[in-house]
XYZ file of C-alpha atoms in Angstrom:
438
model
C 29.550 42.468 -34.217
C 31.131 44.464 -36.778
C 30.058 44.194 -40.483
C 32.635 45.169 -42.908
C 32.446 46.063 -46.246
C 34.628 45.122 -49.501
C 36.241 48.339 -49.608
C 37.629 49.256 -46.617
C 41.011 50.749 -45.704
C 43.410 49.229 -43.441
C 43.759 52.294 -41.432
C 39.931 52.395 -40.466
C 39.765 48.634 -40.165
C 42.358 48.438 -37.477
C 40.276 51.431 -35.815
C 37.402 49.630 -35.853
C 39.530 46.595 -34.393
C 40.935 48.132 -30.939
C 37.405 49.782 -30.527
C 35.746 46.493 -30.350
C 38.812 45.229 -28.050
C 38.349 48.432 -25.417
C 34.783 47.277 -25.683
C 35.285 43.620 -24.561
C 37.861 45.053 -21.825
C 35.376 47.351 -19.920
C 32.736 44.762 -20.255
C 34.824 41.996 -18.766
C 35.762 44.910 -16.233
C 32.239 45.711 -14.616
C 31.813 42.038 -14.743
C 34.703 41.339 -12.705
C 33.880 44.302 -10.093
C 30.214 42.668 -9.478
C 31.691 39.152 -8.840
C 34.146 40.677 -6.530
C 31.438 42.577 -4.847
C 29.129 39.880 -4.374
C 32.190 37.741 -3.227
C 32.583 40.842 -0.370
C 29.081 40.372 0.764
C 29.100 36.581 1.008
C 32.380 36.508 2.993
C 30.734 39.367 5.175
C 27.306 37.441 5.981
C 29.181 34.348 6.824
C 31.980 35.436 8.896
C 29.311 37.292 11.099
C 27.285 34.131 11.713
C 30.427 32.344 12.413
C 31.409 34.998 14.755
C 27.836 34.637 16.574
C 27.798 33.276 20.006
C 24.753 31.006 18.949
C 26.717 29.340 16.316
C 29.615 26.340 16.583
C 33.134 27.142 15.901
C 33.149 24.619 12.971
C 30.101 27.016 10.961
C 33.294 28.821 9.500
C 34.175 25.840 7.577
C 30.702 24.827 5.733
C 29.116 26.275 3.132
C 26.654 28.873 2.614
C 23.549 27.437 0.934
C 22.308 28.912 -2.506
C 19.716 31.307 -1.967
C 18.079 29.873 -5.375
C 18.029 26.189 -3.903
C 17.148 27.330 -0.647
C 13.753 28.967 -2.146
C 13.028 25.994 -4.398
C 13.235 23.943 -1.811
C 10.683 25.666 0.631
C 8.359 26.035 -2.794
C 5.820 23.572 -2.568
C 5.111 23.429 -5.963
C 8.855 22.563 -6.688
C 8.778 19.561 -3.895
C 5.121 18.572 -4.892
C 6.517 18.209 -8.515
C 9.648 16.519 -7.556
C 7.413 13.958 -5.791
C 5.394 13.250 -8.539
C 8.675 12.829 -10.702
C 10.927 10.533 -8.509
C 7.634 8.440 -7.587
C 6.619 8.259 -11.695
C 10.420 7.130 -11.881
C 10.423 4.325 -9.455
C 6.843 3.059 -10.839
C 8.187 2.864 -14.572
C 11.411 1.298 -13.309
C 8.769 -1.568 -11.356
C 7.335 -1.569 -14.391
C 10.117 -2.543 -16.616
C 11.067 -4.738 -13.531
C 8.085 -7.171 -13.957
C 8.396 -7.203 -17.738
C 11.471 -8.364 -17.966
C 10.388 -11.166 -15.144
C 7.268 -12.046 -17.191
C 6.803 -10.541 -20.724
C 3.661 -12.038 -21.516
C 1.529 -11.310 -18.486
C -1.410 -13.108 -17.537
C -3.504 -9.765 -17.031
C -4.125 -6.918 -19.150
C -3.337 -4.599 -16.303
C -0.177 -2.315 -16.595
C 1.846 -0.527 -14.033
C 3.064 2.479 -15.934
C -0.357 3.430 -16.547
C -0.506 4.782 -12.594
C 2.692 6.941 -13.228
C 0.418 9.130 -15.461
C -1.926 10.045 -12.276
C -1.585 13.208 -10.515
C -0.396 10.799 -7.225
C 1.180 8.045 -9.186
C 2.602 6.955 -5.289
C -0.957 6.742 -4.018
C -2.477 5.340 -7.201
C 0.092 2.115 -6.639
C -0.785 2.228 -3.001
C -4.662 1.667 -3.532
C -4.281 -0.314 -6.378
C -5.347 -4.038 -5.523
C -4.306 -5.008 -9.362
C -1.146 -3.695 -8.772
C -0.974 -5.460 -5.139
C -2.007 -8.917 -6.598
C 0.493 -8.887 -9.409
C 3.535 -7.998 -6.808
C 2.348 -10.854 -4.560
C 2.194 -12.934 -7.115
C 5.925 -12.333 -7.928
C 7.468 -12.320 -4.212
C 5.806 -15.715 -3.785
C 7.425 -16.990 -6.356
C 9.889 -20.044 -5.315
C 13.154 -18.111 -6.490
C 12.112 -14.758 -5.315
C 14.090 -13.209 -1.901
C 17.461 -13.907 -2.876
C 20.190 -10.891 -3.335
C 19.746 -10.592 -7.257
C 16.205 -10.294 -7.172
C 15.463 -7.227 -8.575
C 11.922 -6.686 -7.208
C 13.677 -7.055 -3.779
C 16.088 -4.482 -4.885
C 13.449 -1.798 -5.851
C 11.595 -2.500 -2.395
C 15.063 -1.681 -0.671
C 15.986 1.485 -2.966
C 12.187 2.429 -2.780
C 12.412 2.825 1.149
C 15.373 4.402 1.592
C 13.856 7.296 -0.464
C 12.967 10.467 1.348
C 9.308 10.076 0.194
C 6.626 9.342 2.937
C 4.234 7.732 0.058
C 6.785 5.557 -1.396
C 7.594 4.201 1.768
C 3.595 3.373 2.424
C 4.248 0.984 -0.855
C 6.732 -1.136 0.670
C 5.371 -0.886 4.407
C 2.012 -2.314 2.620
C 4.094 -5.233 1.371
C 5.498 -6.316 4.735
C 3.066 -8.883 5.977
C 3.410 -10.508 2.828
C 7.468 -10.180 2.444
C 7.751 -11.215 6.320
C 5.399 -14.367 6.418
C 7.098 -15.834 3.265
C 10.489 -15.042 4.676
C 9.423 -17.052 7.714
C 7.467 -19.759 6.133
C 10.787 -20.826 3.921
C 13.270 -19.843 7.246
C 10.846 -22.449 9.243
C 10.387 -24.920 6.801
C 10.978 -28.732 7.020
C 13.627 -28.340 4.244
C 15.808 -26.241 4.881
C 18.737 -27.523 2.478
C 16.906 -26.443 -0.487
C 16.174 -22.943 0.848
C 17.551 -20.328 -1.736
C 19.595 -17.231 -0.469
C 16.966 -15.011 1.741
C 19.218 -11.960 1.289
C 16.960 -9.926 -0.805
C 14.229 -10.250 1.941
C 16.574 -9.540 4.736
C 17.818 -6.286 3.220
C 14.193 -4.656 2.741
C 13.739 -5.826 6.603
C 16.766 -4.765 7.617
C 16.320 -1.172 5.633
C 12.831 -0.745 8.003
C 14.585 -1.996 11.142
C 17.415 0.796 10.496
C 15.053 3.711 9.882
C 12.973 2.901 12.715
C 15.912 2.685 15.048
C 16.752 6.025 13.483
C 14.056 7.469 14.443
C 13.860 6.502 18.038
C 18.064 7.672 18.486
C 18.831 4.838 20.833
C 16.053 5.861 23.376
C 13.740 2.790 24.709
C 10.032 3.295 24.212
C 8.403 4.317 27.441
C 5.096 3.629 28.933
C 3.631 5.725 31.921
C 0.901 3.791 34.162
C -1.209 5.951 35.884
C -1.641 5.847 39.089
C -5.223 5.216 40.468
C -4.638 6.521 43.732
C -4.517 10.138 42.676
C -7.666 11.798 40.937
C -8.110 12.222 37.411
C -10.202 13.611 34.891
C -12.197 10.688 34.526
C -12.266 8.943 38.037
C -11.985 9.940 41.795
C -9.919 7.902 44.211
C -12.218 5.822 46.592
C -9.332 5.699 49.394
C -8.927 9.046 50.805
C -5.735 10.999 49.510
C -2.522 11.089 51.723
C -0.491 13.820 52.007
C 2.399 12.289 50.152
C 2.054 11.937 46.122
C 3.370 8.784 44.686
C 4.971 8.837 41.594
C 3.308 7.255 37.913
C 4.922 3.708 37.695
C 7.071 4.358 34.295
C 8.095 0.857 32.327
C 9.831 0.067 29.383
C 7.842 -1.128 26.313
C 10.687 -1.371 24.336
C 14.636 -1.551 24.687
C 17.163 0.723 22.851
C 17.267 -0.668 19.263
C 21.008 -2.010 18.476
C 22.265 -1.686 14.693
C 22.266 -4.795 12.863
C 24.086 -5.202 9.427
C 22.925 -8.390 8.912
C 19.472 -11.053 10.603
C 21.020 -13.555 12.748
C 18.249 -16.071 14.176
C 19.105 -15.145 17.588
C 17.875 -11.519 16.812
C 15.434 -12.349 13.851
C 12.183 -11.953 16.188
C 13.567 -8.616 17.746
C 14.025 -7.286 13.689
C 10.659 -8.153 12.667
C 9.157 -7.171 15.793
C 10.913 -3.759 15.361
C 9.699 -3.929 11.497
C 6.048 -4.572 12.577
C 6.196 -1.447 15.137
C 6.771 1.133 11.826
C 4.104 -1.260 10.110
C 1.583 -0.338 13.222
C 2.914 3.522 13.316
C 1.603 4.098 9.663
C -1.103 1.355 9.419
C -4.134 4.377 9.442
C -2.654 5.199 5.715
C -2.053 1.282 4.358
C -4.848 -0.619 2.553
C -7.587 -2.939 4.021
C -6.144 -5.719 1.599
C -2.494 -5.843 3.635
C -4.580 -5.510 6.912
C -6.268 -8.694 5.797
C -3.313 -10.566 4.703
C -1.650 -9.770 8.197
C -4.696 -11.091 9.940
C -4.568 -13.994 7.831
C -0.427 -14.718 8.361
C -1.040 -14.049 12.186
C -3.402 -16.913 12.156
C -1.130 -19.069 10.409
C 1.897 -18.649 12.649
C -0.333 -18.963 15.552
C -1.191 -22.800 13.998
C -4.369 -23.753 12.697
C -4.816 -27.261 14.077
C -4.652 -26.193 18.223
C -7.153 -28.486 19.863
C -7.254 -25.369 22.317
C -9.286 -22.911 19.612
C -12.692 -25.507 20.410
C -12.256 -24.577 24.208
C -12.549 -20.654 23.471
C -16.039 -19.754 24.978
C -16.878 -16.120 23.492
C -20.272 -14.914 22.262
C -20.729 -14.080 18.393
C -19.175 -17.300 16.986
C -21.418 -17.660 14.553
C -20.701 -14.126 13.116
C -17.208 -15.646 12.379
C -18.445 -18.819 10.852
C -18.343 -17.686 7.125
C -15.016 -16.067 7.418
C -13.850 -19.713 9.073
C -15.178 -21.083 5.942
C -13.995 -18.555 3.518
C -10.346 -19.204 5.256
C -10.422 -23.189 4.973
C -11.364 -22.589 1.429
C -8.322 -20.719 0.477
C -6.315 -22.990 2.841
C -7.192 -25.956 0.879
C -6.417 -24.233 -2.374
C -3.001 -23.500 -1.314
C -3.550 -19.879 -1.674
C -2.918 -19.079 1.968
C 0.610 -18.889 2.692
C 2.295 -19.222 6.054
C 3.485 -21.476 8.528
C 3.308 -21.891 12.831
C 6.084 -20.608 14.114
C 7.758 -19.719 17.114
C 6.204 -16.516 18.879
C 8.527 -14.880 21.266
C 6.882 -11.772 23.156
C 9.077 -9.211 21.335
C 7.481 -10.525 18.021
C 4.087 -11.451 19.212
C 3.935 -7.762 21.431
C 3.524 -5.794 17.935
C 1.514 -8.162 16.403
C -1.302 -7.626 18.926
C -0.924 -3.958 18.574
C -1.485 -4.250 14.753
C -4.168 -7.116 15.548
C -5.901 -4.677 18.225
C -6.303 -1.367 15.539
C -7.374 -4.030 13.138
C -10.118 -5.170 15.171
C -11.171 -2.289 16.702
C -10.328 0.854 14.088
C -13.769 2.498 13.558
C -12.900 3.490 9.927
C -12.022 -0.621 8.989
C -14.157 -2.739 7.183
C -16.341 -5.589 8.601
C -13.585 -8.362 6.825
C -10.791 -6.800 8.285
C -12.282 -6.967 11.874
C -13.482 -10.406 11.275
C -9.935 -11.564 9.891
C -7.967 -10.014 13.210
C -11.371 -11.764 15.457
C -10.092 -14.922 14.303
C -6.393 -14.252 14.439
C -6.786 -13.086 18.219
C -8.621 -16.386 19.042
C -5.992 -18.300 17.715
C -2.885 -16.456 19.453
C -5.274 -16.953 22.579
C -5.542 -20.600 22.104
C -1.648 -20.985 21.138
C -0.822 -18.786 24.358
C -2.821 -20.857 26.277
C -1.165 -24.029 25.322
C 2.133 -22.588 25.484
C 1.304 -20.975 29.201
C 2.576 -17.523 28.194
C 0.996 -14.988 31.091
C 1.404 -11.624 28.619
C 0.322 -13.140 25.931
C -2.831 -14.480 27.626
C -3.997 -11.510 29.154
C -2.949 -9.223 25.919
C -5.293 -11.595 23.500
C -8.141 -12.430 26.145
C -8.269 -8.232 26.731
C -8.919 -7.843 22.710
C -11.267 -10.927 22.655
C -13.736 -9.222 25.425
C -13.366 -5.887 23.654
C -14.347 -7.552 20.523
C -17.130 -9.077 22.182
C -18.389 -6.162 23.147
C -17.962 -3.912 20.313
C -20.022 -6.776 18.763
C -23.250 -6.592 21.237
C -23.473 -2.855 20.580
C -23.126 -3.194 17.283
C -26.216 -5.855 17.678
C -27.947 -3.739 19.940
C -28.029 -0.730 17.921
C -29.408 -2.744 14.717
C -31.865 -4.330 16.994
C -32.784 -0.966 18.331
C -32.942 0.333 14.952
C -35.064 -2.397 13.572
C -37.767 -1.892 16.273
C -37.496 1.934 15.964
C -38.673 1.317 12.274
C -41.219 -1.253 13.041
C -42.902 0.944 15.572
C -42.573 4.361 13.375
C -44.520 2.063 10.290
C -47.272 1.021 12.801
C -47.622 4.516 14.501
C -47.575 6.127 10.696
C -51.026 7.701 10.167
C -52.960 6.156 7.516
C -55.448 7.828 5.210
C -59.139 7.336 6.143
C -61.096 5.305 4.154
C -64.099 6.772 2.617
C -67.531 5.096 3.625
C -68.778 2.365 1.496
C -72.225 3.631 0.140
C -74.453 0.550 -1.046
C -76.938 1.615 -3.604
C -80.221 -0.670 -2.854
C -83.155 -0.692 -5.465
C -86.467 -0.115 -4.596
C-alpha cells in the first residue's frame, strides 16, 4: 500500500502506479507457476497409480484424496473429538425432543448434563435415569408411529458410524421389541396405531447385520469325537481314513427387506437379537434384566408345565419370582405371550445363556435368566418343540451346576473360616493367685 502526500506531481503518481501494477503481476506469475507445478506433480503421481498392474482400470477416474484430510482422519485426537462432538450433538437433540414432548418433566434429571462429559455416549449408555426416562416415553400409547421423533432419533443414531452411539440404540432393543410385539399380538388390533417408527429402527439393525454378513450364512463346525484333540482321546482306535468335520448352517443368508411383513417378522427380530448378542458384553445390566423379564412374558406366565419342572435351587429364585409377580400386578411389566418360532427363539436362548452364565453379570440378571429359561422350557414342553426342549434343558442343567458350585464354595469358605477361628491360638491366662489371711 502506497501513501500519497497532498503535493505530488502527476508524473511521480503515474510512476508509482506502474510500479505497483508490475509488482502485482510478478506475484501473480509466481503463484500461477507454483500451482502449475503442484498440478503436474499430482497428475504424475495419479497417472503412475493408474498404470500400476495392481490397481484397477477405473482408478484413473477416482479423485486423489486430500493429504490434509487423510492426515486428519488418521489423527486419533481429531477422530476422538469428532466422535465427542457427534455424541454431544445427538444428546442435545434428544434433550430437545424430550423437552418438547414433556415440557414439565417429573424428575429433575436433565440429559443435557451428560453432554458435558468426556465420553458423552458412554455416559448416556450407563445412566439409569436416562434409561428410565426414555423407557417411559417409548411406553406411551402414542409411541412407535412414523412421526414419532424418538423413533426418528433412534434410527438416525443407529445409522451413524459411531459404535458407542449404536450401543445406546441396542440397549433399548428389548424394550422396543417387547412393546412392538405386545401391540402386534394384542386382541384389539383395530385400535393399534401405526408402528412404522418401531419397524424402521428394527429394520435399521437388521440391515446393518445383513451388511456385515455380506450375504453369507452363519456356519458351525461340529467336531468329530473319533479324532483326538487337545481335550480328549478317542475310545475307539483311530482308523486310517480321517473323517471330515460336520458343518451345519446356523443361520441362512439374509435377504434384504424394506418392510416388516408378518411372515418375516420373526426372522427379522431374530437377526436384530443376533446383533444385540454380538455386543451384549458392552451393554448395561438393566437392559439384560429387561430382556430376561420380556422373555419370561413371551413364554407365558400361567403355563401349567411350570410347576412340573424339578430343579435344584428353586428356593434361590423365590425372591425374584415374588418381585416379578409384584411388578406384573403393578402393571410395570410389559409383554404378552407370543408365538415362538425357532428363528426367533434361537437368538433369545443365546442371550439368556450369556445372562445366565456370564461371569461379570450381577446375581439379579442371573436369576432373571434362570426364571426365563425355565418358563421357556415349560413352553417348549407344552408345544413339543424338540430343539427348544434340548436347548432350554441344557441351560437349566448348566445353571444347576453353577449354583451348586457356588453353594459348595460358600460352604467350604464358611467351614474354613470356622476352623481357622477355632484353631487360632489364644493368649495364655495368668494363674490366679489367691491371698489367704492367717
